[in-house]
Short mmCIF file of C-alpha atoms and ligand atoms in Angstrom, two decimals:
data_model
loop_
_atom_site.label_atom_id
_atom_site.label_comp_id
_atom_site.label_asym_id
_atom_site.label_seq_id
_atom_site.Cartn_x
_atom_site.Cartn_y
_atom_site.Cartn_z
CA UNK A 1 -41.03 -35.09 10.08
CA UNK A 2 -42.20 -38.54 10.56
CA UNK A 3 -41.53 -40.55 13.17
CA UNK A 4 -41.08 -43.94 11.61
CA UNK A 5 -39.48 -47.41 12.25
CA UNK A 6 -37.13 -48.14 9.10
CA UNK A 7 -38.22 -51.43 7.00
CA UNK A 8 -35.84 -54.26 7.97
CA UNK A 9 -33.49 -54.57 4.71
CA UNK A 10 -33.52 -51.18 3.61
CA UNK A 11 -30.36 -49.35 1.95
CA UNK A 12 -30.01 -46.05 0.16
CA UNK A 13 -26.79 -45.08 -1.85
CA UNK A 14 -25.59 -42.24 0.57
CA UNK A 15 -24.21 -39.72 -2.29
CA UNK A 16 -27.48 -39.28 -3.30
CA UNK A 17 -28.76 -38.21 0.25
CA UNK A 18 -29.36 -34.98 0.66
CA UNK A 19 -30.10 -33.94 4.68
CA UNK A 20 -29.63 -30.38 3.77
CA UNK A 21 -33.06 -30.22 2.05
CA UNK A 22 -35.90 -29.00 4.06
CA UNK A 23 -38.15 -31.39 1.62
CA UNK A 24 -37.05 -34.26 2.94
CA UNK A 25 -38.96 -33.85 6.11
CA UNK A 26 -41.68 -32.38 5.01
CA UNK A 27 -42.27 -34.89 2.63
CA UNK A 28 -40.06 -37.63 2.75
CA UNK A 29 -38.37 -39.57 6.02
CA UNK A 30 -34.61 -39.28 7.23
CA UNK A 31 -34.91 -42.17 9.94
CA UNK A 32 -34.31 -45.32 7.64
CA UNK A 33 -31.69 -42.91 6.15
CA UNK A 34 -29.91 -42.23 9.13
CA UNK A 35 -30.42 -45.59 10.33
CA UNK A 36 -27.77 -46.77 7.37
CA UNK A 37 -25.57 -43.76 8.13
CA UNK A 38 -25.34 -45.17 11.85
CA UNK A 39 -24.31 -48.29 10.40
CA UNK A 40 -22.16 -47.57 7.65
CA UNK A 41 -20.85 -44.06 7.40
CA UNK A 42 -21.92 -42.28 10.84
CA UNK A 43 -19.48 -39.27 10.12
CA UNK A 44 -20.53 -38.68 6.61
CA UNK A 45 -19.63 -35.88 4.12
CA UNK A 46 -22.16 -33.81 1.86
CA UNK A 47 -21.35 -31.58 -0.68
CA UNK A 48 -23.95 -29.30 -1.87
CA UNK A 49 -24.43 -27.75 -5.50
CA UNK A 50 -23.27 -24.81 -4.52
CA UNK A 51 -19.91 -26.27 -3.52
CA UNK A 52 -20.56 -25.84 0.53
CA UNK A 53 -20.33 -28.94 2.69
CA UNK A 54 -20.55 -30.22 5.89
CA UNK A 55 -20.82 -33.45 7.84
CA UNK A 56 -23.40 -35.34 9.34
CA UNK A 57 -22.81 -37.29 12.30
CA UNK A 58 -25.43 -39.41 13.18
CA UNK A 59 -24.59 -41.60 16.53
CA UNK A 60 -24.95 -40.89 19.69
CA UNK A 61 -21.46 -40.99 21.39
CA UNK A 62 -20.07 -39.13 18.35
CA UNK A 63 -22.93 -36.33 18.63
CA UNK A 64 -22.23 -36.40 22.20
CA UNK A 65 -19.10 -35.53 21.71
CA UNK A 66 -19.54 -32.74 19.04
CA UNK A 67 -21.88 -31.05 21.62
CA UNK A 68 -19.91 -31.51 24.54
CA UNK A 69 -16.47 -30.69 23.21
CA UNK A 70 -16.52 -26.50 22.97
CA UNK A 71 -12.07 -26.44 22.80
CA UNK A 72 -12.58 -28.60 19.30
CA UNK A 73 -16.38 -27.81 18.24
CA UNK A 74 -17.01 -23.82 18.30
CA UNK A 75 -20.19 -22.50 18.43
CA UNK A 76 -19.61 -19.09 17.07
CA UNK A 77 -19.56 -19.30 13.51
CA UNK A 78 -23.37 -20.54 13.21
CA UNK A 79 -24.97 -23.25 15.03
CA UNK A 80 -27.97 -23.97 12.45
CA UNK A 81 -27.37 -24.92 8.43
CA UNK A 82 -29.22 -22.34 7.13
CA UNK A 83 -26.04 -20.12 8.65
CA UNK A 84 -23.46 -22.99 6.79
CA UNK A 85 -20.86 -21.01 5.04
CA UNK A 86 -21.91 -17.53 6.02
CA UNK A 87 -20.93 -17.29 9.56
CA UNK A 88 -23.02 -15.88 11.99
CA UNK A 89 -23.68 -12.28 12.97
CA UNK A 90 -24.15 -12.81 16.48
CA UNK A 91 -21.13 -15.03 17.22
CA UNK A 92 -19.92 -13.96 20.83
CA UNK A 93 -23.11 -12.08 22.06
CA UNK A 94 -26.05 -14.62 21.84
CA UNK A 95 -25.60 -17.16 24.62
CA UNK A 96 -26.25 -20.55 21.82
CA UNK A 97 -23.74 -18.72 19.68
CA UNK A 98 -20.60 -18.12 21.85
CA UNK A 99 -17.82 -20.46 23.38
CA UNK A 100 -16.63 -20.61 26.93
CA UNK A 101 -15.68 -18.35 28.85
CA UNK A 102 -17.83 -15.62 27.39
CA UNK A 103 -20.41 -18.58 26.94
CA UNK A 104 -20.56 -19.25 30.81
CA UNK A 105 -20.70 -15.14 31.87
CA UNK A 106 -23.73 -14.99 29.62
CA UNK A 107 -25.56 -18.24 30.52
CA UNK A 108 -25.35 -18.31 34.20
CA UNK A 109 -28.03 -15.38 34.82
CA UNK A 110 -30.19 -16.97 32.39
CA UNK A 111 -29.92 -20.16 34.47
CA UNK A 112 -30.65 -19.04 37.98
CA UNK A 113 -33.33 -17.21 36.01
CA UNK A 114 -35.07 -20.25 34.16
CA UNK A 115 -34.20 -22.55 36.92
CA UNK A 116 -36.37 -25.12 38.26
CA UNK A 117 -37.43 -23.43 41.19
CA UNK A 118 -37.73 -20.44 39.57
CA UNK A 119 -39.76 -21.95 36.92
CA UNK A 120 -41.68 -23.91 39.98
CA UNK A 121 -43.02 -20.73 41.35
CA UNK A 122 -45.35 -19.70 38.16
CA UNK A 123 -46.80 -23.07 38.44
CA UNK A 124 -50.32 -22.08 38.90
CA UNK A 125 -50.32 -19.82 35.84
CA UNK A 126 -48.78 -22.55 33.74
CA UNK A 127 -51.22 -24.66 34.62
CA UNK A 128 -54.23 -22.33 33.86
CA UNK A 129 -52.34 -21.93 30.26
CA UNK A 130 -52.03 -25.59 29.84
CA UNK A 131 -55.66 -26.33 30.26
CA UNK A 132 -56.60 -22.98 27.79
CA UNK A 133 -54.98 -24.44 25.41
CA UNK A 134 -56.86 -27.53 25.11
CA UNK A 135 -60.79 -25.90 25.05
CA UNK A 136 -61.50 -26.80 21.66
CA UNK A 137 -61.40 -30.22 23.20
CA UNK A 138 -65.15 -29.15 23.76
CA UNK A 139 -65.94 -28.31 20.37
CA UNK A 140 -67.84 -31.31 18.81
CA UNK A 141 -65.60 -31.31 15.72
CA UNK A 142 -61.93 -31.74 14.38
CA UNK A 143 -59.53 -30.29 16.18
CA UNK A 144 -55.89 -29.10 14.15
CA UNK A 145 -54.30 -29.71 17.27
CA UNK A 146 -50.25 -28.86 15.87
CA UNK A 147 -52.10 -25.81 14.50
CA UNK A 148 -53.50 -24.45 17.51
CA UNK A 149 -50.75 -25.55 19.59
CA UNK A 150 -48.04 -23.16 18.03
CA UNK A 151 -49.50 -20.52 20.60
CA UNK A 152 -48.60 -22.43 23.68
CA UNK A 153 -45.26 -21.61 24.31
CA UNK A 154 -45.79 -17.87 23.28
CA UNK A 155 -48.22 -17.84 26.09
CA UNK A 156 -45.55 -18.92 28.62
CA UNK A 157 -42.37 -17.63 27.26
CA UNK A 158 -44.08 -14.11 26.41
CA UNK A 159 -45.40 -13.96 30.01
CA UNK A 160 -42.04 -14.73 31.61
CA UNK A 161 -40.72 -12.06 29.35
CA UNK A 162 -43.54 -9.48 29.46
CA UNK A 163 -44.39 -9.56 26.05
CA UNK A 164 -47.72 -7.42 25.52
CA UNK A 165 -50.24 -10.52 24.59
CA UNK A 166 -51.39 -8.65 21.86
CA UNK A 167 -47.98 -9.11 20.40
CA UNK A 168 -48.10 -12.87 20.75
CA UNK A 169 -48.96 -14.32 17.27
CA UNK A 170 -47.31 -12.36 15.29
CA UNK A 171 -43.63 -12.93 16.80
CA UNK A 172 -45.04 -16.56 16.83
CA UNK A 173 -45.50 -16.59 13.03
CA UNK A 174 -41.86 -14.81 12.65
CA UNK A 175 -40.69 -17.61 15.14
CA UNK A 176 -42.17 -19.91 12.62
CA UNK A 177 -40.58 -18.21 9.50
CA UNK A 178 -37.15 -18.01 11.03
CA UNK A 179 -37.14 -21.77 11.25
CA UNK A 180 -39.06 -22.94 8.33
CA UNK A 181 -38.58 -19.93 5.68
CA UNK A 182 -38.82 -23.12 2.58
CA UNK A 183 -42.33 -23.56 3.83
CA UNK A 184 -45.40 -22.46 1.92
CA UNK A 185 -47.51 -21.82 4.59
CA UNK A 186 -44.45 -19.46 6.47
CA UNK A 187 -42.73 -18.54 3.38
CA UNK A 188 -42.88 -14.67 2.30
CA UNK A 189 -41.42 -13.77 -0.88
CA UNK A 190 -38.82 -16.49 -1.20
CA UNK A 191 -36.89 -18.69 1.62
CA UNK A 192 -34.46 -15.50 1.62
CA UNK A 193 -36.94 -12.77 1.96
CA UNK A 194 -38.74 -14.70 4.60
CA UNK A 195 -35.96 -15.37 6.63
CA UNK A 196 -34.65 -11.66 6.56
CA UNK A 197 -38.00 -10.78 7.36
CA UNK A 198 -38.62 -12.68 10.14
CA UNK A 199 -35.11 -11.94 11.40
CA UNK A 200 -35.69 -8.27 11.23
CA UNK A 201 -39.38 -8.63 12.00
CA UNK A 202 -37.64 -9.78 16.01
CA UNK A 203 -34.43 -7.76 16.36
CA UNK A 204 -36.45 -4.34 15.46
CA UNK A 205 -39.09 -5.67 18.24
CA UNK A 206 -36.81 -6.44 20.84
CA UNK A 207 -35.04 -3.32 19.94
CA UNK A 208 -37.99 -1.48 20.46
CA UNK A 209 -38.48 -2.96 23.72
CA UNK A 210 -35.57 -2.29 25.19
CA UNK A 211 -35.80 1.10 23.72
CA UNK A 212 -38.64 1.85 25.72
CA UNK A 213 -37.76 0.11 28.82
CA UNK A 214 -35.28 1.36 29.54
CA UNK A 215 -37.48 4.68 29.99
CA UNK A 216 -38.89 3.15 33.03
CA UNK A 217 -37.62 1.19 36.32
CA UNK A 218 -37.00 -2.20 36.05
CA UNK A 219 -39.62 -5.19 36.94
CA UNK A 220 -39.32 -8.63 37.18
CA UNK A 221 -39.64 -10.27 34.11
CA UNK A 222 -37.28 -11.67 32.15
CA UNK A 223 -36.35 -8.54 29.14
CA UNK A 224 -36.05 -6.54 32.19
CA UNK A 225 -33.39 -9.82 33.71
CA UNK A 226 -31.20 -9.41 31.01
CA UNK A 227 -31.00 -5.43 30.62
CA UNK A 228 -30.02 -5.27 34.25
CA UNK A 229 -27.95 -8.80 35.03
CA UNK A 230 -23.85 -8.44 35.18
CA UNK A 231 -22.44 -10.93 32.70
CA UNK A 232 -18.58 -11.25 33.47
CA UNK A 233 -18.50 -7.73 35.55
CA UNK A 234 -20.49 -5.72 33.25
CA UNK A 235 -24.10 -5.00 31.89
CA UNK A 236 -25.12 -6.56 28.31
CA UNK A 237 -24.79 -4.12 25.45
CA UNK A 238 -28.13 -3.62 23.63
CA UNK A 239 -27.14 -6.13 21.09
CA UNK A 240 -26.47 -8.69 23.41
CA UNK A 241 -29.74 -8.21 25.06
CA UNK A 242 -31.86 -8.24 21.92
CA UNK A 243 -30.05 -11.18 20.75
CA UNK A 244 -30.60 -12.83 23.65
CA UNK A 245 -34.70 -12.08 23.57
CA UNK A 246 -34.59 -13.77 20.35
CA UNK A 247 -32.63 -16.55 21.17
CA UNK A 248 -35.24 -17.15 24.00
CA UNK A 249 -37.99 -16.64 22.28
CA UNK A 250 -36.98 -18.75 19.30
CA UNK A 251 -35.66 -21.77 21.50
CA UNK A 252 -39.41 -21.98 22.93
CA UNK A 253 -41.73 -21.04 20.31
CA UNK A 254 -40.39 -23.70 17.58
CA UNK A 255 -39.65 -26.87 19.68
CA UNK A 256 -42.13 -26.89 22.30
CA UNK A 257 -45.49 -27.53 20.46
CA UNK A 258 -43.34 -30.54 18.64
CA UNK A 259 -42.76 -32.35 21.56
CA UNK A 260 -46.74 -32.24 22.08
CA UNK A 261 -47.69 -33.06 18.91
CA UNK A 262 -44.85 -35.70 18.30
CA UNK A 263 -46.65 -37.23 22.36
CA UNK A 264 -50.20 -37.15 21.31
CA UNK A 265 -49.29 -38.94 17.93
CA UNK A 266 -47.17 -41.66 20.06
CA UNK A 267 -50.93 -42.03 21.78
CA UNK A 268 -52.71 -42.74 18.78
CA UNK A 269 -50.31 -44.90 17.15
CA UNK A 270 -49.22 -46.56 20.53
CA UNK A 271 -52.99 -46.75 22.09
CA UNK A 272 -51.56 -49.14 24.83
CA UNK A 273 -48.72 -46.36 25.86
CA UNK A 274 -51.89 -44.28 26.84
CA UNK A 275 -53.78 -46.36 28.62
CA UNK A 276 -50.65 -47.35 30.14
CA UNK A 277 -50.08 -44.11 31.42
CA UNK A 278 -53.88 -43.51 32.55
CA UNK A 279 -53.39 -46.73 34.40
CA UNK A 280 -50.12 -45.37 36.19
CA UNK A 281 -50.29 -41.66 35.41
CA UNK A 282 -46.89 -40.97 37.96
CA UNK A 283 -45.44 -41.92 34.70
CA UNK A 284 -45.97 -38.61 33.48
CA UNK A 285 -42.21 -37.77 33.89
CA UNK A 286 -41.14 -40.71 32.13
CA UNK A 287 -43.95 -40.27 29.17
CA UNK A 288 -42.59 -36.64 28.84
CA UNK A 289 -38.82 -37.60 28.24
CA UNK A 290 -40.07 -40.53 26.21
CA UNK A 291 -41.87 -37.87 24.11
CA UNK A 292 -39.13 -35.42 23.75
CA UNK A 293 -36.59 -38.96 22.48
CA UNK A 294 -39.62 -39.44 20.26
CA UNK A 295 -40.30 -36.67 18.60
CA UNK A 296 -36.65 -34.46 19.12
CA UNK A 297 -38.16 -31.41 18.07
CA UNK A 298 -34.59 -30.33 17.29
CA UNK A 299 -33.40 -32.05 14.76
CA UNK A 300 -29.70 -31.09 14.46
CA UNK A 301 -27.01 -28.41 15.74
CA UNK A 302 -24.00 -27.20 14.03
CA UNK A 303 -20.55 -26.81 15.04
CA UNK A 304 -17.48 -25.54 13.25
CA UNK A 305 -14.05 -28.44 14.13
CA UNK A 306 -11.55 -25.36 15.59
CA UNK A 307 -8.57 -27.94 14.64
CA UNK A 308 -8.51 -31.53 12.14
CA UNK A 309 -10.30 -33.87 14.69
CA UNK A 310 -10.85 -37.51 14.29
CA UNK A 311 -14.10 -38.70 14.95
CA UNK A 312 -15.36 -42.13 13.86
CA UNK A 313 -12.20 -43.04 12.43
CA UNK A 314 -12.85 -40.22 9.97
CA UNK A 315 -10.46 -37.45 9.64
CA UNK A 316 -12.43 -33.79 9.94
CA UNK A 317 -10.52 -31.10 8.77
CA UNK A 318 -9.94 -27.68 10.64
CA UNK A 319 -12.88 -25.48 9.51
CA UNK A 320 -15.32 -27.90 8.55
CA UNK A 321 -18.82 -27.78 9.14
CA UNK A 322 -20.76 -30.95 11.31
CA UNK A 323 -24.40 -31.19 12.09
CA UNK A 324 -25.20 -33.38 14.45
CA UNK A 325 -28.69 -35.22 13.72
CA UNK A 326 -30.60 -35.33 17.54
CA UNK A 327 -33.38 -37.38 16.03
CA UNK A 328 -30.68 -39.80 14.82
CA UNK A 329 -28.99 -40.04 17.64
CA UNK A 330 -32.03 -40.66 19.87
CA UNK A 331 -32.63 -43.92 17.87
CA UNK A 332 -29.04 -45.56 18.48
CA UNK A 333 -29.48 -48.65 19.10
CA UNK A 334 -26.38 -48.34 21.08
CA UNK A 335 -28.15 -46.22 24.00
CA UNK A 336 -31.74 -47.05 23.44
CA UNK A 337 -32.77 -50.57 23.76
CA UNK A 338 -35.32 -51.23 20.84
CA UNK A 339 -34.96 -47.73 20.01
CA UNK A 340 -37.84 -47.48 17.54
CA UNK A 341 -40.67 -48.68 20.46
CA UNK A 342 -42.79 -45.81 22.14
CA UNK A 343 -42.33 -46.37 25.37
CA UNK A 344 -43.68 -44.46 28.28
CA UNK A 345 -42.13 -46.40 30.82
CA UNK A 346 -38.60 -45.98 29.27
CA UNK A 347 -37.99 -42.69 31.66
CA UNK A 348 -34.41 -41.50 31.56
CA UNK A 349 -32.94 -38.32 30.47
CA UNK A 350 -29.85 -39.73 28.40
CA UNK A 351 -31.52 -38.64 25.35
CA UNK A 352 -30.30 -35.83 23.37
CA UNK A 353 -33.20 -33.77 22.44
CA UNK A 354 -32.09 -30.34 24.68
CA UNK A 355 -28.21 -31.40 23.35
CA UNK A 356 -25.49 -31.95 25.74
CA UNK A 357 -22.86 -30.20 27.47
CA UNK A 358 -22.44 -26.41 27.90
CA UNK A 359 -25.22 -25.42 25.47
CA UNK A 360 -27.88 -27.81 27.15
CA UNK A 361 -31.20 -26.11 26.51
CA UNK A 362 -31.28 -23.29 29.30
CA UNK A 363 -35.10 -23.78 28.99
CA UNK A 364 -35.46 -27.49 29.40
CA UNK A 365 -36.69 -26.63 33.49
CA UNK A 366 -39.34 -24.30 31.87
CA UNK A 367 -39.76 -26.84 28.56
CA UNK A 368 -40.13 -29.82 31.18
CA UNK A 369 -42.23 -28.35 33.71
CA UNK A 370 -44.75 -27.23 30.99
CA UNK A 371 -45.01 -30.62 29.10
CA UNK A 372 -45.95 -32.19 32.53
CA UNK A 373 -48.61 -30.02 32.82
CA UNK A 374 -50.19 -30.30 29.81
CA UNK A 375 -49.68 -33.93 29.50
CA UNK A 376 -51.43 -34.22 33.30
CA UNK A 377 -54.66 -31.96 31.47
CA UNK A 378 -54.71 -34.39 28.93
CA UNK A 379 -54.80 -37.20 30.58
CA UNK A 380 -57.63 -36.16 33.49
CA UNK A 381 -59.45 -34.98 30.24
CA UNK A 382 -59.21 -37.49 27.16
CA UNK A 383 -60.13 -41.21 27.05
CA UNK A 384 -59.08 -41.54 23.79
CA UNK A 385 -57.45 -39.60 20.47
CA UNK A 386 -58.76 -40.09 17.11
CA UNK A 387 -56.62 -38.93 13.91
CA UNK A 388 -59.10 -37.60 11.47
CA UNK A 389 -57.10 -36.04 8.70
CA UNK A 390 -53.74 -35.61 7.01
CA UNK A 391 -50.71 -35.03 9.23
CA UNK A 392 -48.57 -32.15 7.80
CA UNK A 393 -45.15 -31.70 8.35
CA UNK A 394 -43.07 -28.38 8.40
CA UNK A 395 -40.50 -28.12 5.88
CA UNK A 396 -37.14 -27.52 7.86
CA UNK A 397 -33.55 -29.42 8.14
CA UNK A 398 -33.94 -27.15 12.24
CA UNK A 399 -37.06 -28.30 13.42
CA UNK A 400 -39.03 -31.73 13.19
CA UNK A 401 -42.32 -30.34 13.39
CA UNK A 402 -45.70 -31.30 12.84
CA UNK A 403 -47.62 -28.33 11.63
CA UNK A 404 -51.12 -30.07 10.84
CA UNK A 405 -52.81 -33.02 12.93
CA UNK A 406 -56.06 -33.05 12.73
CA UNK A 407 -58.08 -35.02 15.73
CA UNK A 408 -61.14 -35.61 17.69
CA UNK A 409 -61.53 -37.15 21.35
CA UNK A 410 -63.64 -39.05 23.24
CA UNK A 411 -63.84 -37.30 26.41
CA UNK A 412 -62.97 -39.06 30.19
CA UNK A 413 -66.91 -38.53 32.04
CA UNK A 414 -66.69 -34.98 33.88
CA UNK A 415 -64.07 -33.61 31.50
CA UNK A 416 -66.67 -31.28 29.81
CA UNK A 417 -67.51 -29.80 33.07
CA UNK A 418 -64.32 -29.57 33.55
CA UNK A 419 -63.25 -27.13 30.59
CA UNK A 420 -66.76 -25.26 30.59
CA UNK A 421 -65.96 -23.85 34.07
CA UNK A 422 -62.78 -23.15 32.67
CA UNK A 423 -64.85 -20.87 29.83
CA UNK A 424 -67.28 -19.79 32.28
CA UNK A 425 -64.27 -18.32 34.17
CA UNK A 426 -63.34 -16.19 31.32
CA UNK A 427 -59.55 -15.96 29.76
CA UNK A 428 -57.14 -16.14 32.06
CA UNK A 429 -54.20 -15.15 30.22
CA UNK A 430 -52.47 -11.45 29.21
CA UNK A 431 -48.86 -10.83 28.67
CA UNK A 432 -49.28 -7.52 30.49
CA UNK A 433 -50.16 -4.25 28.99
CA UNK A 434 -50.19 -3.03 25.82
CA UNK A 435 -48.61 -3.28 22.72
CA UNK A 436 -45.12 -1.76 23.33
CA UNK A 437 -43.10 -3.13 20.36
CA UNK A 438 -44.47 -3.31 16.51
CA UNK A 439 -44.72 -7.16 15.80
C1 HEM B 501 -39.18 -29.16 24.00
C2 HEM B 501 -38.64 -27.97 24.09
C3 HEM B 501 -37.20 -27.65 23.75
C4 HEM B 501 -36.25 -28.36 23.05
C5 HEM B 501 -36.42 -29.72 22.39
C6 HEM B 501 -35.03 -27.57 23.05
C7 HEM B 501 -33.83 -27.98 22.48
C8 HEM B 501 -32.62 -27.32 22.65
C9 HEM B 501 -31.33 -27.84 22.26
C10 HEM B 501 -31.07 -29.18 21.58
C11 HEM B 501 -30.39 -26.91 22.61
C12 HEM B 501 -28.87 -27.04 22.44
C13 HEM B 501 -28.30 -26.12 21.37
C14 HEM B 501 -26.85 -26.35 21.06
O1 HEM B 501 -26.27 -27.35 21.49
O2 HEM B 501 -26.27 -25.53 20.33
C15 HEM B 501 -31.09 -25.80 23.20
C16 HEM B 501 -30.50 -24.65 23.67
C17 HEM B 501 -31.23 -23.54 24.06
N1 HEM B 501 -32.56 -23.47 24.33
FE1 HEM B 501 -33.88 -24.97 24.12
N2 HEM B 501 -35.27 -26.40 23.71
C18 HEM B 501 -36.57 -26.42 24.18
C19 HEM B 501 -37.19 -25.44 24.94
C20 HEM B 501 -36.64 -24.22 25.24
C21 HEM B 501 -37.29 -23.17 25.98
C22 HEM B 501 -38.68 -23.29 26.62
C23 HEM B 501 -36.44 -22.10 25.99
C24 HEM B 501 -36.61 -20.73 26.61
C25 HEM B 501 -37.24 -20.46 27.67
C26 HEM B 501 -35.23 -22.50 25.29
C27 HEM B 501 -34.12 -21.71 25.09
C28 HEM B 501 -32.88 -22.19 24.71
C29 HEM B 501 -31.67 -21.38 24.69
C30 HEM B 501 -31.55 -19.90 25.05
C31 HEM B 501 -30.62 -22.24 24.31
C32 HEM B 501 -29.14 -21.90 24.17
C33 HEM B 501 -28.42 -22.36 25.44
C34 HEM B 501 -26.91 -22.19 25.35
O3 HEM B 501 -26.39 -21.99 24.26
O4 HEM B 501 -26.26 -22.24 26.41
N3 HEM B 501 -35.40 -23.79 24.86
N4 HEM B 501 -32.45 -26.08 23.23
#
């Protein structure tokens, strides 16, 4: 999706928008769209050919509020559009897709699990993964850097969870499919198929993992967490835990690489952010949340109103549908002062792109932690990007993704040496065993 500043004096007649269509952002550009939606109709209905609708609300109190609000705004019918209409299977057993109370039982062992200092202690290993991913730096020639980075939350997330490595890119391409199943380059069959497919492709893996683990004593990563945590005096049913696997798995894989990508574009379009930040590189922090306002790899979340609620002076009725737009709420002018400048000084967490209130990303410590790191490799290694190619976007109304970027760099003086040892040292990575589920 691109990240673009809306041309002053633009206007769109908003029946003909449609934000449901996973073309628009692979082709086309919702920010001077939702720009007039802020302005002139930020709770807005859509009805789509097929006679389902929903609304969009595209400011950042109101999406605040839709997020925050679990008593009005349920969770359990489907959080995502592709779900609109059809409910969703795993209502009440996957953490994103269940209300308070149960919502609380099941997220708080996930917490203390993906919390900060729990994240803190696999530092070193993140670290090592961080600079992997960014050899091809040495290569003398384009490097598809969205392409390649796909992997680098599968690397994390699978080790935390004790995926076999060898299972990695395949349950990143289902990741992929869940998310994007309109997209050529993702799409099996049709958008249907693929999304089945990549549905079952996980659930029968994670089923098959917990299949065989629970053959075999417990260890410490983070499958084995969730077969053996109490949520609300009692163990997770098998369900629950696969659901769960996917959930985490999927909340990695698809937004993390964004938030890179959606950074290192910032660079080249913003040169003077970056050599801002070499300047002064303890803004890292600031960069990173800059990065994740920038780019909000999310790009919306779904509720269900539980009662008619007002919102905007607009009257929802009881059972309606409302996506909230993240990357339209993250440029309100409202919040953001000169919301459409990069800015890696801005700092500040108020933005929206790991939502708000009870269903705040659980991963954000890990998400965080891991977006320092690689942004710190970058900088010690890279005087300058260079754009060299076509950007491609993914096409998905989920994720604003980029899934091609082709670049080059010039290289800081020592940084070669720096990655060749890295070579010379061999991989450093393995999930751990062998292949124990079918991917
Ligand atoms: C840049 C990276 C990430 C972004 C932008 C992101 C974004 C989000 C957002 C917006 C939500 C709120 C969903 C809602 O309100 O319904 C969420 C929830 C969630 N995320 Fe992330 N996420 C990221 C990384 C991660 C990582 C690394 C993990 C796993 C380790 C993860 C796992 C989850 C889970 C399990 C939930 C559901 C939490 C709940 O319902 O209580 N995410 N994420």
């Amino acid at each position: 999706m691109r990240l673009s500043t809306p041309a002053a004096g633009f206007d769109v007649d908003l029946d003909t928008v449609d934000l449901f269509d996973p073309w628009l952002y692979a082709g086309g550009d919702p920010h001077p769209i939702w720009a007039v939606m802020r302005r002139r109709a930020p709770v807005h209905r859509q009805e789509l050919a097929d006679g389902r609708h929903f609304w969009s609300v595209t400011r950042y109190h109101d999406s605040s509020e839709v997020l925050r609000d679990h008593q009005r705004f349920t969770s359990e019918r489907g959080t995502l559009l592709c779900t609109l209409g059809h409910g969703d299977p795993a209502g009440g057993k996957m953490v994103t897709a269940t209300d308070p109370p149960r919502h609380t039982e099941l997220r708080e062992p996930l917490n203390r699990a993906l919390s900060m200092r729990a994240v803190n202690q696999h530092r070193p290993r993140l670290q090592q993964i961080a600079r992997q991913i960014l050899l091809p730096l040495l290569r003398d020639e384009p490097w598809d850097l969205a392409a390649d980075l796909a992997a680098f939350p599968m690397m994390f997330t699978g080790m935390l969870m004790g995926i076999p490595d060898l299972d990695w890119p395949a349950l990143t391409r289902l990741t992929t499919m869940a998310i994007a199943p309109d997209d050529p380059e993702f799409q099996e069959g049709n958008s249907r198929i693929s999304l089945v497919t990549a549905h079952h492709g996980m659930f029968e893996y994670f089923s098959e993992q917990v299949f065989q683990r629970s053959r075999r004593e417990p260890g410490p990563d983070l499958i084995d967490h969730l077969m053996t945590l109490t949520a609300g005096g009692r163990r997770m049913t098998h369900d629950e835990v696969v659901y769960n696997c996917y959930s985490l798995l999927l909340g990695a894989n698809v937004t993390t690489p964004h938030a890179v990508a959606g950074l290192v574009l910032g660079f080249i379009e913003h040169p003077q952010e970056y050599r801002k930040l070499k300047q002064d590189p303890t803004l890292i922090g600031s960069a990173v949340e800059e990065g994740l306002r920038w780019a909000s790899p999310a790009n919306h979340f779904m509720r269900y109103a539980r009662e008619d609620v007002e919102l905007a002076g607009v009257r929802v009725p009881a059972g309606d549908a409302l996506a909230v737009w993240i990357g339209s709420a993250n440029r309100d002018s409202e919040v953001f002062e000169d919301p459409y400048r990069f800015d890696v000084a801005r700092g500040g967490k108020r933005h929206l792109a790991f939502g708000f209130g009870p269903h705040t990303c659980v991963g954000a410590p890990l998400a965080r932690i891991s977006l320092r790191l690689i942004l710190a490799e970058i900088l010690e290694l890279v005087e300058e990007f260079q754009l060299v190619g076509e950007i491609e976007h993914l096409c998905s109304n989920f994720i604003a993704g980029v899934k091609h970027m082709p670049v080059t760099a010039t290289l800081r003086p020592g940084a070669a040496d720096r990655l060749a040892g890295l070579v010379e040292a061999g991989p450093v990575l393995t999930g751990g065993g062998s292949a124990g589920g079918r991917a």
